[in-house]
Structure formats: C-alpha cells, structure tokens
mmCIF file of C-alpha atoms in Angstrom:
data_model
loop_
_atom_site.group_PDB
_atom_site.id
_atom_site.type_symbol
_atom_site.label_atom_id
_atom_site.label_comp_id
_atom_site.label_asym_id
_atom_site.label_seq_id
_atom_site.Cartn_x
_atom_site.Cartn_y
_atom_site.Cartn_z
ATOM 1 C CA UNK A 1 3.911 6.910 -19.116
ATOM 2 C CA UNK A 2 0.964 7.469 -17.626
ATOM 3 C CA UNK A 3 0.071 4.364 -16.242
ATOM 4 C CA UNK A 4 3.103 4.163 -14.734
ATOM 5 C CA UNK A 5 2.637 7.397 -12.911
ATOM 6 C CA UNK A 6 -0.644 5.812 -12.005
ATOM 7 C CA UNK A 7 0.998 2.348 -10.771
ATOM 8 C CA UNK A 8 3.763 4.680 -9.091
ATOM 9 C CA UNK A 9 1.330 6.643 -7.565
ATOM 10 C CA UNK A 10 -0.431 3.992 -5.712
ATOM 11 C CA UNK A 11 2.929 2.226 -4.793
ATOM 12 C CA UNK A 12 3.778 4.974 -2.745
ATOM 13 C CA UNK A 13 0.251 4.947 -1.055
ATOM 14 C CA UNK A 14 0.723 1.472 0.225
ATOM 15 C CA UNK A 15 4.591 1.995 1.393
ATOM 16 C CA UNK A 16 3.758 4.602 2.876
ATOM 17 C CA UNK A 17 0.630 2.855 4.655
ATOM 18 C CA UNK A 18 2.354 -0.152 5.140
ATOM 19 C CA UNK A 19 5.126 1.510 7.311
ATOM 20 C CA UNK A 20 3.427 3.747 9.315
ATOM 21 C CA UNK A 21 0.991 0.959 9.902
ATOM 22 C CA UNK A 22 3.718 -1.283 10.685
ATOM 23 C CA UNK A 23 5.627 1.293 12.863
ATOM 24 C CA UNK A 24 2.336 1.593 14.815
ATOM 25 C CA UNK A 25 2.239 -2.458 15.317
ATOM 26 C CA UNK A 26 5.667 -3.048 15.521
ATOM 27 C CA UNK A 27 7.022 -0.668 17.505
ATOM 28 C CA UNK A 28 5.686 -0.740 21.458
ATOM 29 C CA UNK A 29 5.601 2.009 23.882
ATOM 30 C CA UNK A 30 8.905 1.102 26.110
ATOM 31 C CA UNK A 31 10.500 0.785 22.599
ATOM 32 C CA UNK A 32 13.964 2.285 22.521
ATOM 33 C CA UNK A 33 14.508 5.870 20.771
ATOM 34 C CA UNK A 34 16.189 4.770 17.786
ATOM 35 C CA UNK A 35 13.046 2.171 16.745
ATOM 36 C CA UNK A 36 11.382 5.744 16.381
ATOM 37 C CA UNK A 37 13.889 7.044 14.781
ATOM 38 C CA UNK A 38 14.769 4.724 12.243
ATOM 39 C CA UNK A 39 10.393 4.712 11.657
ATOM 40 C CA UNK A 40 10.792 8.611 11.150
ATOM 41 C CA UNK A 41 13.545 8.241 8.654
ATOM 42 C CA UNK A 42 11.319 5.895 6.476
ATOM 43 C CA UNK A 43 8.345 7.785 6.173
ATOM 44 C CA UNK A 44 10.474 10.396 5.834
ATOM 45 C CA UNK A 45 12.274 9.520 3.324
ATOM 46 C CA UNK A 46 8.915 8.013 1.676
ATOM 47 C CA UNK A 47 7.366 11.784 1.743
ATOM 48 C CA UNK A 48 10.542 13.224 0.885
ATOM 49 C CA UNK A 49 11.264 11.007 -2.325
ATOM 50 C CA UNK A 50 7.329 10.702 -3.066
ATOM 51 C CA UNK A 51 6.348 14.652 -2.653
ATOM 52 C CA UNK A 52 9.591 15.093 -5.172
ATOM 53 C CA UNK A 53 8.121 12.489 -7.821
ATOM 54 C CA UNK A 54 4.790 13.928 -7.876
ATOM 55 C CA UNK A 55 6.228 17.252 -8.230
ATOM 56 C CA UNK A 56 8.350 16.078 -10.905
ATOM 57 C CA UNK A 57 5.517 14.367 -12.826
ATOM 58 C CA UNK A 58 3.764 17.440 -12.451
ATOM 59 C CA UNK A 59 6.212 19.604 -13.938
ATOM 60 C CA UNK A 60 6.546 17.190 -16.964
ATOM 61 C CA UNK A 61 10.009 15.994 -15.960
ATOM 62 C CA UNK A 62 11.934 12.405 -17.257
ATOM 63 C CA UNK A 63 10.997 9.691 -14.886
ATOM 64 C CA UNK A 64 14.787 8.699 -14.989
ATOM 65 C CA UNK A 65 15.454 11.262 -11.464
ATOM 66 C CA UNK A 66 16.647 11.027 -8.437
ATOM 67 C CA UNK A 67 13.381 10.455 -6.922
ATOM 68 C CA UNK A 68 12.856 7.140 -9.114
ATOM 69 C CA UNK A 69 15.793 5.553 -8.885
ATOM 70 C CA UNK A 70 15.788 6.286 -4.914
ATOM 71 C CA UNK A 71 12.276 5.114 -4.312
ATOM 72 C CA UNK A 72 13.109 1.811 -7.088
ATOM 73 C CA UNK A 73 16.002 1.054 -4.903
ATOM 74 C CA UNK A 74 13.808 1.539 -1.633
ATOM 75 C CA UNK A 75 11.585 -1.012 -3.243
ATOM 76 C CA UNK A 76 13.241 -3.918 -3.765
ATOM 77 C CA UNK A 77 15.136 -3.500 -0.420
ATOM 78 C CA UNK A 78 11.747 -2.979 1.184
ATOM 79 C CA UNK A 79 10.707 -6.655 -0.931
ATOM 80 C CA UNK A 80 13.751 -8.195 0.194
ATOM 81 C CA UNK A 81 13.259 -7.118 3.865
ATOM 82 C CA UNK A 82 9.985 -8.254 4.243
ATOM 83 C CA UNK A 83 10.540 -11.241 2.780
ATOM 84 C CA UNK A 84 12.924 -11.851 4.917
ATOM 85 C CA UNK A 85 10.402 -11.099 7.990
ATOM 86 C CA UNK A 86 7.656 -13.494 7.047
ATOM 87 C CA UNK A 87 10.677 -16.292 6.959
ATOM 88 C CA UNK A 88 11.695 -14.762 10.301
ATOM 89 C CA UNK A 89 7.970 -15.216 11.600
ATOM 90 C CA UNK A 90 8.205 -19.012 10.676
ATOM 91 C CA UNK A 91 11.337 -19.682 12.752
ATOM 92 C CA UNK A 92 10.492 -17.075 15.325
ATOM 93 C CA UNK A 93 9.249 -18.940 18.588
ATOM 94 C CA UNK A 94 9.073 -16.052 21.276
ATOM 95 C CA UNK A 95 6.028 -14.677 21.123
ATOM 96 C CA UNK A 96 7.445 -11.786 22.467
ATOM 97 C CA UNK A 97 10.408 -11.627 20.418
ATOM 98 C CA UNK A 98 11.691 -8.963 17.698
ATOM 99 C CA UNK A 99 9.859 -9.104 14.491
ATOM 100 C CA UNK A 100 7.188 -10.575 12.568
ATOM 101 C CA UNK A 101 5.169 -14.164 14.178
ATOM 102 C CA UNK A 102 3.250 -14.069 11.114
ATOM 103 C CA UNK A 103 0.406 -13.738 12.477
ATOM 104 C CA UNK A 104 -2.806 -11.629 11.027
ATOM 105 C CA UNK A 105 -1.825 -8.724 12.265
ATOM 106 C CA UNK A 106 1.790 -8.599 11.155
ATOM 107 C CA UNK A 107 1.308 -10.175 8.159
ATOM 108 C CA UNK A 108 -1.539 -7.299 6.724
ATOM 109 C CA UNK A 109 1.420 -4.751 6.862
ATOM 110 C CA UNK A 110 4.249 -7.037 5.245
ATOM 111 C CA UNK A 111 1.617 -7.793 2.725
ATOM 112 C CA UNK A 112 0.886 -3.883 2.329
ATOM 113 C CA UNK A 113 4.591 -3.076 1.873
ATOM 114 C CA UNK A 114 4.753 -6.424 -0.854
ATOM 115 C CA UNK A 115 2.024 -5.007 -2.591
ATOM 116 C CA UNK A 116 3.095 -1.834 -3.019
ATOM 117 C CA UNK A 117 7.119 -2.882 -3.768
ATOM 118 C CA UNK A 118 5.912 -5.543 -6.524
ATOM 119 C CA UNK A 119 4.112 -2.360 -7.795
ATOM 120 C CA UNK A 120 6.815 -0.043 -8.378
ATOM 121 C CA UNK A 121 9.410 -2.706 -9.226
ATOM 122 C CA UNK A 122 6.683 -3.937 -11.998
ATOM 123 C CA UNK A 123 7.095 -0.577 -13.596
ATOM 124 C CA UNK A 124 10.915 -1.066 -13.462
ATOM 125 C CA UNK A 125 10.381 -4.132 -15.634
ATOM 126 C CA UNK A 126 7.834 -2.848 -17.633
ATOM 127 C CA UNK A 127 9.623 0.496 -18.106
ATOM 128 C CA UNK A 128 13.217 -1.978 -19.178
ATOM 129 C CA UNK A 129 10.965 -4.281 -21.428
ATOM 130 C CA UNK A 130 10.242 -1.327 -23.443
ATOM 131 C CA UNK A 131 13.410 0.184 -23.453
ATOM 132 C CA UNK A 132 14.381 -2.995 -24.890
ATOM 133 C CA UNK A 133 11.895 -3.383 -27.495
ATOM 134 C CA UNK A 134 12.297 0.177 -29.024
ATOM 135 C CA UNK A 135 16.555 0.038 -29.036
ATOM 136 C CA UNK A 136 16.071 -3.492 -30.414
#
C-alpha cells in the first residue's frame, strides 16, 4: 500500500508536469480561448483529483475512491491520447500544423505524461494481480 501511494504520488508529479509543460509548448499566444480553457480544466482537474488523494491517503482512507478511479481513468486516456500524438507527429507534415511533429521538444512532454500514466496504470495492475492472488 505504500508503495503504491509512493508510485501514485510521483504519477501525479509528472501529469501534472507534463501538461502544464505541454500547455506552455503547445499552446501559442494567438491561441483561441478554449485551448486555455480546456489546459485549465486539466490541471485542474489534476489538482483537484490529486489534492483529494493525498488527503485521502492521509486520513487513512481505501484507495478504492473517487479520486482513484478518476485519476486511473485520466490515465489511460491520457496514454491513449498521447499515443495517439506521437503517431500524429509521424504523419503530420505542416510544420505549423496542430499537434505534436515529434520533435525534441514535443516529444519530452508526451514522454512526461507516458511516464507518469504507465505509472499509475502499473499500480492498477499491480493492485488487480493481488486482488487476484489473495481471492484465488
């Protein structure tokens, strides 16, 4: 339980970093409102849901709240999305196009993000595997 806090802990460090880094890169200055917006709502949500894990770790809590199972389903959508940027950066020819080129410096972010969704889903399957073994 504890190493998963720890694992969880840091997971939510690099989302969190990995956004607002990549709302800094991604997002220019003649950007339309709602590309702010929608970069609020994540780190929003990412302080919202985090703050309320820690808390609840804190307060000796079940891991199986609101705040997990938000932030486990944030994570594999956030996996899945920037997966599918890096294949969007190999097809994407317009160098001043929408999304990831995959170049250095949009590919540190996506691989911040990565990192830090392969964290918190690995204590998803780590969490299940033990589930298993014990009911088993």
């Amino acid at each position: 339980m504890q190493n998963h806090f720890k694992t969880r802990t840091v997971a939510l460090i690099l989302l969190s970093a990995g956004y607002g880094w990549a709302g800094g890169h991604y997002i220019p200055a003649d950007s339309p409102f709602a590309a702010y917006i929608f970069q609020f709502v994540v780190i929003g949500f990412l302080l919202i849901a985090g703050s309320n894990f820690l808390s609840m770790f804190a307060a000796g809590l079940q891991t199986r709240r609101w705040p997990v199972r938000a932030i486990s389903i944030f994570s594999v959508l956030s996996l899945l999305i920037n997966i599918a940027n890096i294949v969007h950066g190999v097809v994407n020819v317009d160098p001043h196009g929408f999304g990831s080129h995959n170049s250095f410096a949009d590919l540190v972010p996506i691989a911040i993000i990565l990192i830090g969704s392969g964290l918190w889903i690995s204590t998803i399957l780590k969490q299940a595997g033990t589930r298993s073994q014990t009911s088993g």
